[in-house]
Amino acid sequence: MGKHATILTSGACAASIDFDGALAILAAHARPLGKESVALADAGGRHLAAPVLARIDAPRRDCAAMDGYAVRDADLKNGTIFLRSRGTSYAGGAKPGAISAGETWRVMTGAPLPHGSDRVVMIEHCRHRGELVALDAAPLGKPHVRKAGSDFVAGDELLAAGTRMTAARRVVASAADHSEVEVWRRPRILLVATGDEILAPGCASRMPNAIPDSLSGAIEQMCVLAGADVVARLRLPDNEQAIAEAQQEASADVVVVIGGASRGDRDFGRSAFASLGLGVAFADVAIKPGKPVWYGRLGQTHVLGLPGNPTAAFTVASLFLAPLIAGLSGGKISDALPWQLRHSTRPIPPNGPREAFLCASLSYEGAAICDRQDASGQAMLGLADCLVRRPAHAPTANVGDLVPVLPLC
């Protein structure tokens, strides 16, 4: 199982590990799941479990890169040139015969070239007069010929194992004549939202003490965008037994517990799984917001506990859940944390003893932190599209200073 963090006794407040240390532990556990072959149509966003090798050459034969006339360089001289047309070659057609001195073939883009030709003169520079083609001047520059195998040849590795399939990479796999690829399996996620007070959105107004469950749907969308399948979504009361039994509801690779992560009288998120033999890998991370986050293993199942405060939960999911999914999917933890340096467009006050991740909005000018950094707030998330990372005890950041920024999905 590897290194586990020391779990503090009830009532303790000090963090037990910093963000980078917790992320390193997560990376050590987030190993790819099983392999499977899928159709290219279903491979979008998946990570390759095996390289994609070309099955054919591309191009498969010398072909025209432009519409025009295939000629021999030896026939091109200064002044107007007249060549006799032998016919037309189309893409996908049979290769035309050879051309001799003073001859040409009309060719369409992608069409095979006649033997002996070494240049295509663009159609804009030619005049067709019966059987003769007139070139007003000898062409210069590119020959507009794509040589056989000039892009790749059979056996070339075009996509490495671990590559994430995108629309552009689907072009490559298709061009290599593959109808399917071998990928790592998508993680199956079970979401468990806890709290006596939470009801489905749209129902809370019927009860005076209820609040809408604003997190389950958002975390589900984040999981899907990160490349996972959410197999079940439960909303449970603050009941330790009910939470412990939730793991039996679905065959999941990851259980995400939303709420009950702190040390209140009804915070049963961690203790419910501890009763089943949970091995905690880290907890109480020195970050703000989201200090109560915890992560462990229950056999082969990964269990991640998110705080119940909405902004804290969303921040922690961006920092830990998305990377966990990336690692289990065959990618790198860093794939889900594409930090970039951007200029701060507003002053940022000095930071306290815990590393902070501040909600901010991005523009072409840089990042502007939101006015209110409230872990339990929700309205701020309507403005935030990135997190600004601030080291512990960081001094004031002035307008124009470069700060690390993480775009939010």
GROMACS .gro file of C-alpha atoms in nm:
model
  409
    1MET     CA    1   0.000   0.000   0.000
    2GLY     CA    2   0.294   0.233   0.049
    3LYS     CA    3   0.327   0.528   0.280
    4HIS     CA    4   0.029   0.626   0.491
    5ALA     CA    5  -0.019   0.955   0.668
    6THR     CA    6  -0.060   0.958   1.043
    7ILE     CA    7  -0.424   1.019   1.133
    8LEU     CA    8  -0.473   1.276   1.404
    9THR     CA    9  -0.697   1.219   1.701
   10SER     CA   10  -1.042   1.372   1.714
   11GLY     CA   11  -1.030   1.742   1.780
   12ALA     CA   12  -0.680   1.799   1.640
   13CYS     CA   13  -0.652   2.082   1.387
   14ALA     CA   14  -0.297   2.068   1.253
   15ALA     CA   15  -0.250   1.942   0.898
   16SER     CA   16  -0.045   1.624   0.860
   17ILE     CA   17   0.090   1.664   0.504
   18ASP     CA   18   0.140   1.932   0.240
   19PHE     CA   19  -0.022   1.938  -0.104
   20ASP     CA   20   0.277   1.812  -0.301
   21GLY     CA   21   0.330   1.528  -0.056
   22ALA     CA   22  -0.035   1.422  -0.076
   23LEU     CA   23  -0.026   1.441  -0.455
   24ALA     CA   24   0.283   1.220  -0.466
   25ILE     CA   25   0.106   0.956  -0.254
   26LEU     CA   26  -0.197   0.976  -0.484
   27ALA     CA   27   0.027   0.930  -0.789
   28ALA     CA   28   0.185   0.619  -0.635
   29HIS     CA   29  -0.160   0.459  -0.597
   30ALA     CA   30  -0.321   0.578  -0.922
   31ARG     CA   31  -0.206   0.298  -1.150
   32PRO     CA   32  -0.386   0.222  -1.478
   33LEU     CA   33  -0.673  -0.024  -1.473
   34GLY     CA   34  -0.723  -0.309  -1.722
   35LYS     CA   35  -0.682  -0.285  -2.099
   36GLU     CA   36  -0.952  -0.317  -2.363
   37SER     CA   37  -0.990  -0.270  -2.738
   38VAL     CA   38  -1.247  -0.015  -2.853
   39ALA     CA   39  -1.362   0.123  -3.184
   40LEU     CA   40  -1.203   0.451  -3.286
   41ALA     CA   41  -1.546   0.611  -3.255
   42ASP     CA   42  -1.539   0.529  -2.882
   43ALA     CA   43  -1.173   0.611  -2.817
   44GLY     CA   44  -1.205   0.988  -2.772
   45GLY     CA   45  -1.040   1.103  -2.449
   46ARG     CA   46  -0.902   0.755  -2.374
   47HIS     CA   47  -0.533   0.681  -2.315
   48LEU     CA   48  -0.365   0.427  -2.540
   49ALA     CA   49  -0.250   0.107  -2.370
   50ALA     CA   50  -0.045   0.008  -2.675
   51PRO     CA   51   0.122   0.211  -2.949
   52VAL     CA   52  -0.048   0.267  -3.283
   53LEU     CA   53   0.170   0.135  -3.569
   54ALA     CA   54   0.108   0.217  -3.932
   55ARG     CA   55  -0.038  -0.075  -4.129
   56ILE     CA   56   0.024   0.088  -4.467
   57ASP     CA   57   0.247   0.349  -4.629
   58ALA     CA   58   0.121   0.704  -4.668
   59PRO     CA   59   0.101   0.804  -4.941
   60ARG     CA   60   0.084   0.456  -5.086
   61ARG     CA   61   0.233   0.582  -5.414
   62ASP     CA   62   0.370   0.902  -5.564
   63CYS     CA   63   0.075   1.138  -5.602
   64ALA     CA   64  -0.020   1.494  -5.687
   65ALA     CA   65  -0.036   1.748  -5.407
   66MET     CA   66  -0.233   1.992  -5.627
   67ASP     CA   67  -0.472   1.990  -5.921
   68GLY     CA   68  -0.265   2.049  -6.233
   69TYR     CA   69  -0.047   1.876  -6.491
   70ALA     CA   70   0.225   1.620  -6.427
   71VAL     CA   71   0.539   1.705  -6.624
   72ARG     CA   72   0.907   1.621  -6.655
   73ASP     CA   73   1.146   1.886  -6.529
   74ALA     CA   74   1.362   1.808  -6.832
   75ASP     CA   75   1.088   1.948  -7.062
   76LEU     CA   76   1.070   2.284  -6.885
   77LYS     CA   77   1.257   2.570  -7.052
   78ASN     CA   78   1.229   2.947  -7.058
   79GLY     CA   79   0.933   3.096  -7.242
   80THR     CA   80   0.604   2.932  -7.338
   81ILE     CA   81   0.610   2.553  -7.335
   82PHE     CA   82   0.366   2.327  -7.520
   83LEU     CA   83   0.311   1.968  -7.407
   84ARG     CA   84   0.081   1.698  -7.547
   85SER     CA   85  -0.184   1.575  -7.299
   86ARG     CA   86  -0.202   1.198  -7.256
   87GLY     CA   87  -0.513   1.185  -7.033
   88THR     CA   88  -0.634   1.244  -6.678
   89SER     CA   89  -0.545   1.072  -6.351
   90TYR     CA   90  -0.787   1.077  -6.056
   91ALA     CA   91  -0.742   0.999  -5.685
   92GLY     CA   92  -0.810   0.630  -5.628
   93GLY     CA   93  -0.762   0.546  -5.993
   94ALA     CA   94  -0.510   0.315  -6.153
   95LYS     CA   95  -0.161   0.449  -6.201
   96PRO     CA   96  -0.122   0.601  -6.549
   97GLY     CA   97   0.149   0.490  -6.785
   98ALA     CA   98   0.484   0.659  -6.829
   99ILE     CA   99   0.524   0.995  -7.000
  100SER     CA  100   0.784   1.062  -7.261
  101ALA     CA  101   0.951   1.383  -7.372
  102GLY     CA  102   0.700   1.656  -7.453
  103GLU     CA  103   0.406   1.481  -7.283
  104THR     CA  104   0.190   1.556  -6.978
  105TRP     CA  105  -0.101   1.410  -6.779
  106ARG     CA  106  -0.372   1.612  -6.615
  107VAL     CA  107  -0.381   1.510  -6.245
  108MET     CA  108  -0.619   1.581  -5.959
  109THR     CA  109  -0.511   1.623  -5.598
  110GLY     CA  110  -0.419   1.280  -5.458
  111ALA     CA  111  -0.405   1.119  -5.802
  112PRO     CA  112  -0.119   0.880  -5.885
  113LEU     CA  113   0.153   1.028  -6.105
  114PRO     CA  114   0.268   0.881  -6.433
  115HIS     CA  115   0.607   0.717  -6.431
  116GLY     CA  116   0.879   0.961  -6.531
  117SER     CA  117   0.708   1.277  -6.404
  118ASP     CA  118   0.872   1.476  -6.126
  119ARG     CA  119   0.661   1.789  -6.097
  120VAL     CA  120   0.298   1.903  -6.094
  121VAL     CA  121   0.231   2.243  -6.247
  122MET     CA  122  -0.072   2.400  -6.081
  123ILE     CA  123  -0.372   2.424  -6.309
  124GLU     CA  124  -0.382   2.804  -6.265
  125HIS     CA  125  -0.055   2.828  -6.466
  126CYS     CA  126  -0.169   2.612  -6.759
  127ARG     CA  127  -0.389   2.662  -7.068
  128HIS     CA  128  -0.549   2.359  -7.230
  129ARG     CA  129  -0.583   2.389  -7.610
  130GLY     CA  130  -0.718   2.066  -7.758
  131GLU     CA  131  -0.452   1.801  -7.711
  132LEU     CA  132  -0.192   2.061  -7.616
  133VAL     CA  133  -0.125   2.220  -7.279
  134ALA     CA  134   0.054   2.555  -7.275
  135LEU     CA  135   0.272   2.662  -6.982
  136ASP     CA  136   0.345   3.034  -7.004
  137ALA     CA  137   0.664   3.009  -6.797
  138ALA     CA  138   0.872   2.740  -6.640
  139PRO     CA  139   0.736   2.684  -6.286
  140LEU     CA  140   0.958   2.746  -5.988
  141GLY     CA  141   0.942   2.643  -5.623
  142LYS     CA  142   0.778   2.334  -5.484
  143PRO     CA  143   0.723   2.038  -5.718
  144HIS     CA  144   0.380   1.967  -5.558
  145VAL     CA  145   0.453   1.596  -5.548
  146ARG     CA  146   0.391   1.372  -5.248
  147LYS     CA  147   0.639   1.087  -5.264
  148ALA     CA  148   0.529   0.736  -5.158
  149GLY     CA  149   0.590   0.685  -4.785
  150SER     CA  150   0.688   1.051  -4.732
  151ASP     CA  151   0.440   1.085  -4.444
  152PHE     CA  152   0.498   0.743  -4.288
  153VAL     CA  153   0.566   0.383  -4.385
  154ALA     CA  154   0.416   0.057  -4.261
  155GLY     CA  155   0.553  -0.030  -3.917
  156ASP     CA  156   0.618   0.328  -3.807
  157GLU     CA  157   0.500   0.411  -3.452
  158LEU     CA  158   0.263   0.701  -3.499
  159LEU     CA  159   0.107   0.724  -3.151
  160ALA     CA  160   0.291   0.614  -2.838
  161ALA     CA  161   0.135   0.415  -2.554
  162GLY     CA  162  -0.008   0.657  -2.298
  163THR     CA  163  -0.116   0.907  -2.561
  164ARG     CA  164  -0.459   1.057  -2.498
  165MET     CA  165  -0.683   1.019  -2.801
  166THR     CA  166  -0.810   1.345  -2.946
  167ALA     CA  167  -0.989   1.428  -3.271
  168ALA     CA  168  -0.653   1.507  -3.433
  169ARG     CA  169  -0.504   1.175  -3.316
  170ARG     CA  170  -0.806   0.991  -3.448
  171VAL     CA  171  -0.703   1.124  -3.789
  172VAL     CA  172  -0.361   0.961  -3.740
  173ALA     CA  173  -0.501   0.626  -3.624
  174SER     CA  174  -0.749   0.619  -3.911
  175ALA     CA  175  -0.478   0.708  -4.165
  176ALA     CA  176  -0.274   0.418  -4.028
  177ASP     CA  177  -0.568   0.194  -4.128
  178HIS     CA  178  -0.689   0.106  -3.776
  179SER     CA  179  -1.057   0.065  -3.697
  180GLU     CA  180  -0.995   0.014  -3.325
  181VAL     CA  181  -0.724   0.079  -3.067
  182GLU     CA  182  -0.617  -0.071  -2.735
  183VAL     CA  183  -0.684   0.163  -2.443
  184TRP     CA  184  -0.689   0.163  -2.065
  185ARG     CA  185  -1.027   0.107  -1.906
  186ARG     CA  186  -1.223   0.406  -1.782
  187PRO     CA  187  -1.254   0.421  -1.400
  188ARG     CA  188  -1.599   0.345  -1.258
  189ILE     CA  189  -1.703   0.603  -0.999
  190LEU     CA  190  -1.955   0.579  -0.715
  191LEU     CA  191  -2.059   0.918  -0.578
  192VAL     CA  192  -2.192   0.928  -0.222
  193ALA     CA  193  -2.325   1.264  -0.099
  194THR     CA  194  -2.390   1.272   0.276
  195GLY     CA  195  -2.597   1.502   0.495
  196ASP     CA  196  -2.936   1.498   0.667
  197GLU     CA  197  -3.005   1.843   0.528
  198ILE     CA  198  -2.946   1.790   0.154
  199LEU     CA  199  -3.222   1.723  -0.097
  200ALA     CA  200  -3.227   1.698  -0.475
  201PRO     CA  201  -3.218   2.040  -0.644
  202GLY     CA  202  -3.572   2.166  -0.690
  203CYS     CA  203  -3.700   2.004  -0.369
  204ALA     CA  204  -3.532   2.204  -0.091
  205SER     CA  205  -3.784   2.489  -0.102
  206ARG     CA  206  -4.051   2.250   0.026
  207MET     CA  207  -3.877   2.202   0.362
  208PRO     CA  208  -3.756   2.490   0.582
  209ASN     CA  209  -3.438   2.318   0.706
  210ALA     CA  210  -3.326   2.162   0.375
  211ILE     CA  211  -3.062   2.281   0.132
  212PRO     CA  212  -3.014   2.171  -0.232
  213ASP     CA  213  -2.749   1.913  -0.308
  214SER     CA  214  -2.540   2.146  -0.524
  215LEU     CA  215  -2.234   1.920  -0.547
  216SER     CA  216  -2.336   1.572  -0.669
  217GLY     CA  217  -2.426   1.677  -1.021
  218ALA     CA  218  -2.124   1.903  -1.055
  219ILE     CA  219  -1.880   1.636  -0.933
  220GLU     CA  220  -2.043   1.383  -1.167
  221GLN     CA  221  -1.989   1.617  -1.462
  222MET     CA  222  -1.628   1.668  -1.356
  223CYS     CA  223  -1.576   1.290  -1.345
  224VAL     CA  224  -1.718   1.243  -1.693
  225LEU     CA  225  -1.510   1.526  -1.837
  226ALA     CA  226  -1.201   1.377  -1.672
  227GLY     CA  227  -1.265   1.043  -1.844
  228ALA     CA  228  -1.455   0.831  -1.591
  229ASP     CA  229  -1.794   0.658  -1.585
  230VAL     CA  230  -2.022   0.738  -1.292
  231VAL     CA  231  -2.198   0.408  -1.222
  232ALA     CA  232  -2.415   0.529  -0.934
  233ARG     CA  233  -2.494   0.845  -0.740
  234LEU     CA  234  -2.631   0.817  -0.386
  235ARG     CA  235  -2.762   1.079  -0.146
  236LEU     CA  236  -2.745   0.949   0.213
  237PRO     CA  237  -2.822   1.082   0.562
  238ASP     CA  238  -2.554   1.123   0.828
  239ASN     CA  239  -2.566   0.757   0.920
  240GLU     CA  240  -2.242   0.562   0.957
  241GLN     CA  241  -2.394   0.226   0.869
  242ALA     CA  242  -2.574   0.359   0.561
  243ILE     CA  243  -2.252   0.517   0.437
  244ALA     CA  244  -2.055   0.198   0.503
  245GLU     CA  245  -2.307  -0.007   0.306
  246ALA     CA  246  -2.292   0.232   0.010
  247GLN     CA  247  -1.983   0.065  -0.127
  248GLN     CA  248  -2.188  -0.247  -0.192
  249GLU     CA  249  -2.433  -0.058  -0.414
  250ALA     CA  250  -2.214  -0.063  -0.723
  251SER     CA  251  -1.900  -0.224  -0.860
  252ALA     CA  252  -1.676   0.083  -0.855
  253ASP     CA  253  -1.305   0.151  -0.884
  254VAL     CA  254  -1.341   0.479  -0.695
  255VAL     CA  255  -1.582   0.586  -0.423
  256VAL     CA  256  -1.611   0.962  -0.377
  257VAL     CA  257  -1.763   1.066  -0.046
  258ILE     CA  258  -1.896   1.421  -0.049
  259GLY     CA  259  -1.930   1.570   0.299
  260GLY     CA  260  -1.868   1.428   0.644
  261ALA     CA  261  -1.494   1.477   0.603
  262SER     CA  262  -1.423   1.685   0.912
  263ARG     CA  263  -1.457   1.602   1.282
  264GLY     CA  264  -1.809   1.707   1.366
  265ASP     CA  265  -2.043   1.483   1.563
  266ARG     CA  266  -2.206   1.366   1.239
  267ASP     CA  267  -1.904   1.356   1.011
  268PHE     CA  268  -1.901   0.984   0.933
  269GLY     CA  269  -1.739   0.986   0.587
  270ARG     CA  270  -1.404   0.849   0.693
  271SER     CA  271  -1.507   0.647   0.997
  272ALA     CA  272  -1.774   0.458   0.801
  273PHE     CA  273  -1.511   0.316   0.566
  274ALA     CA  274  -1.259   0.268   0.845
  275SER     CA  275  -1.499   0.012   0.991
  276LEU     CA  276  -1.464  -0.185   0.667
  277GLY     CA  277  -1.083  -0.188   0.680
  278LEU     CA  278  -0.999   0.133   0.499
  279GLY     CA  279  -0.627   0.208   0.486
  280VAL     CA  280  -0.586   0.586   0.489
  281ALA     CA  281  -0.301   0.708   0.270
  282PHE     CA  282  -0.330   1.076   0.362
  283ALA     CA  283  -0.564   1.313   0.540
  284ASP     CA  284  -0.570   1.667   0.676
  285VAL     CA  285  -0.374   1.836   0.398
  286ALA     CA  286  -0.220   2.178   0.460
  287ILE     CA  287  -0.428   2.360   0.199
  288LYS     CA  288  -0.697   2.622   0.206
  289PRO     CA  289  -0.975   2.552   0.128
  290GLY     CA  290  -1.011   2.176   0.160
  291LYS     CA  291  -0.794   2.078   0.456
  292PRO     CA  292  -1.025   1.786   0.562
  293VAL     CA  293  -0.969   1.599   0.233
  294TRP     CA  294  -0.867   1.236   0.279
  295TYR     CA  295  -0.774   0.944   0.055
  296GLY     CA  296  -0.729   0.573   0.112
  297ARG     CA  297  -0.778   0.222  -0.022
  298LEU     CA  298  -1.035  -0.040   0.060
  299GLY     CA  299  -0.880  -0.342  -0.108
  300GLN     CA  300  -0.859  -0.248  -0.477
  301THR     CA  301  -1.110   0.035  -0.436
  302HIS     CA  302  -0.987   0.393  -0.410
  303VAL     CA  303  -1.182   0.611  -0.166
  304LEU     CA  304  -1.160   0.992  -0.173
  305GLY     CA  305  -1.332   1.209   0.084
  306LEU     CA  306  -1.430   1.564  -0.016
  307PRO     CA  307  -1.536   1.840   0.223
  308GLY     CA  308  -1.903   1.933   0.227
  309ASN     CA  309  -1.846   2.305   0.174
  310PRO     CA  310  -1.915   2.364  -0.198
  311THR     CA  311  -1.614   2.576  -0.299
  312ALA     CA  312  -1.382   2.360  -0.088
  313ALA     CA  313  -1.523   2.041  -0.242
  314PHE     CA  314  -1.495   2.175  -0.595
  315THR     CA  315  -1.138   2.288  -0.533
  316VAL     CA  316  -1.035   1.954  -0.383
  317ALA     CA  317  -1.200   1.762  -0.667
  318SER     CA  318  -0.998   1.968  -0.915
  319LEU     CA  319  -0.674   1.908  -0.724
  320PHE     CA  320  -0.716   1.539  -0.634
  321LEU     CA  321  -1.012   1.368  -0.802
  322ALA     CA  322  -0.929   1.474  -1.158
  323PRO     CA  323  -0.563   1.364  -1.118
  324LEU     CA  324  -0.673   1.032  -0.965
  325ILE     CA  325  -0.895   0.965  -1.266
  326ALA     CA  326  -0.611   1.059  -1.503
  327GLY     CA  327  -0.373   0.813  -1.337
  328LEU     CA  328  -0.624   0.529  -1.332
  329SER     CA  329  -0.704   0.597  -1.698
  330GLY     CA  330  -0.344   0.550  -1.810
  331GLY     CA  331  -0.247   0.917  -1.815
  332LYS     CA  332  -0.021   1.118  -1.591
  333ILE     CA  333  -0.127   1.299  -1.275
  334SER     CA  334   0.017   1.614  -1.431
  335ASP     CA  335  -0.222   1.576  -1.727
  336ALA     CA  336  -0.504   1.689  -1.500
  337LEU     CA  337  -0.303   1.975  -1.347
  338PRO     CA  338  -0.192   2.191  -1.643
  339TRP     CA  339  -0.047   2.477  -1.439
  340GLN     CA  340   0.050   2.792  -1.628
  341LEU     CA  341   0.201   3.123  -1.526
  342ARG     CA  342  -0.026   3.423  -1.576
  343HIS     CA  343  -0.006   3.785  -1.471
  344SER     CA  344  -0.220   3.886  -1.176
  345THR     CA  345  -0.456   4.166  -1.276
  346ARG     CA  346  -0.548   4.246  -0.915
  347PRO     CA  347  -0.343   4.265  -0.597
  348ILE     CA  348  -0.342   3.939  -0.397
  349PRO     CA  349  -0.308   3.975  -0.019
  350PRO     CA  350  -0.035   3.790   0.173
  351ASN     CA  351  -0.108   3.427   0.249
  352GLY     CA  352  -0.128   3.246   0.581
  353PRO     CA  353   0.041   2.925   0.703
  354ARG     CA  354  -0.147   2.692   0.464
  355GLU     CA  355  -0.099   2.681   0.090
  356ALA     CA  356  -0.401   2.850  -0.071
  357PHE     CA  357  -0.589   2.787  -0.393
  358LEU     CA  358  -0.790   3.098  -0.475
  359CYS     CA  359  -1.084   3.114  -0.713
  360ALA     CA  360  -1.018   3.356  -0.997
  361SER     CA  361  -1.130   3.451  -1.345
  362LEU     CA  362  -0.909   3.435  -1.654
  363SER     CA  363  -0.887   3.682  -1.941
  364TYR     CA  364  -0.628   3.758  -2.207
  365GLU     CA  365  -0.479   4.008  -1.960
  366GLY     CA  366  -0.428   3.749  -1.686
  367ALA     CA  367  -0.597   3.619  -1.371
  368ALA     CA  368  -0.811   3.820  -1.131
  369ILE     CA  369  -0.890   3.664  -0.795
  370CYS     CA  370  -1.254   3.680  -0.686
  371ASP     CA  371  -1.352   3.924  -0.413
  372ARG     CA  372  -1.475   3.670  -0.162
  373GLN     CA  373  -1.277   3.354  -0.096
  374ASP     CA  374  -1.539   3.160   0.101
  375ALA     CA  375  -1.505   2.781   0.128
  376SER     CA  376  -1.878   2.745   0.191
  377GLY     CA  377  -1.978   2.995  -0.078
  378GLN     CA  378  -2.133   2.899  -0.409
  379ALA     CA  379  -2.207   3.220  -0.599
  380MET     CA  380  -1.833   3.277  -0.649
  381LEU     CA  381  -1.813   2.961  -0.861
  382GLY     CA  382  -2.027   3.137  -1.121
  383LEU     CA  383  -1.735   3.373  -1.184
  384ALA     CA  384  -1.438   3.142  -1.130
  385ASP     CA  385  -1.277   2.955  -1.416
  386CYS     CA  386  -0.934   2.897  -1.262
  387LEU     CA  387  -0.746   2.853  -0.934
  388VAL     CA  388  -0.451   3.069  -0.836
  389ARG     CA  389  -0.192   2.882  -0.627
  390ARG     CA  390  -0.038   3.070  -0.336
  391PRO     CA  391   0.245   2.920  -0.127
  392ALA     CA  392   0.226   2.924   0.250
  393HIS     CA  393   0.334   3.260   0.391
  394ALA     CA  394   0.349   3.412   0.041
  395PRO     CA  395   0.385   3.793   0.048
  396THR     CA  396   0.148   4.026  -0.133
  397ALA     CA  397   0.133   3.972  -0.509
  398ASN     CA  398   0.111   4.298  -0.700
  399VAL     CA  399  -0.062   4.369  -1.029
  400GLY     CA  400   0.156   4.227  -1.306
  401ASP     CA  401   0.324   3.961  -1.091
  402LEU     CA  402   0.329   3.610  -1.239
  403VAL     CA  403   0.127   3.356  -1.043
  404PRO     CA  404   0.060   2.981  -1.105
  405VAL     CA  405  -0.288   2.930  -1.248
  406LEU     CA  406  -0.490   2.608  -1.297
  407PRO     CA  407  -0.777   2.637  -1.548
  408LEU     CA  408  -1.094   2.469  -1.422
  409CYS     CA  409  -1.284   2.221  -1.637
   0.00000   0.00000   0.00000
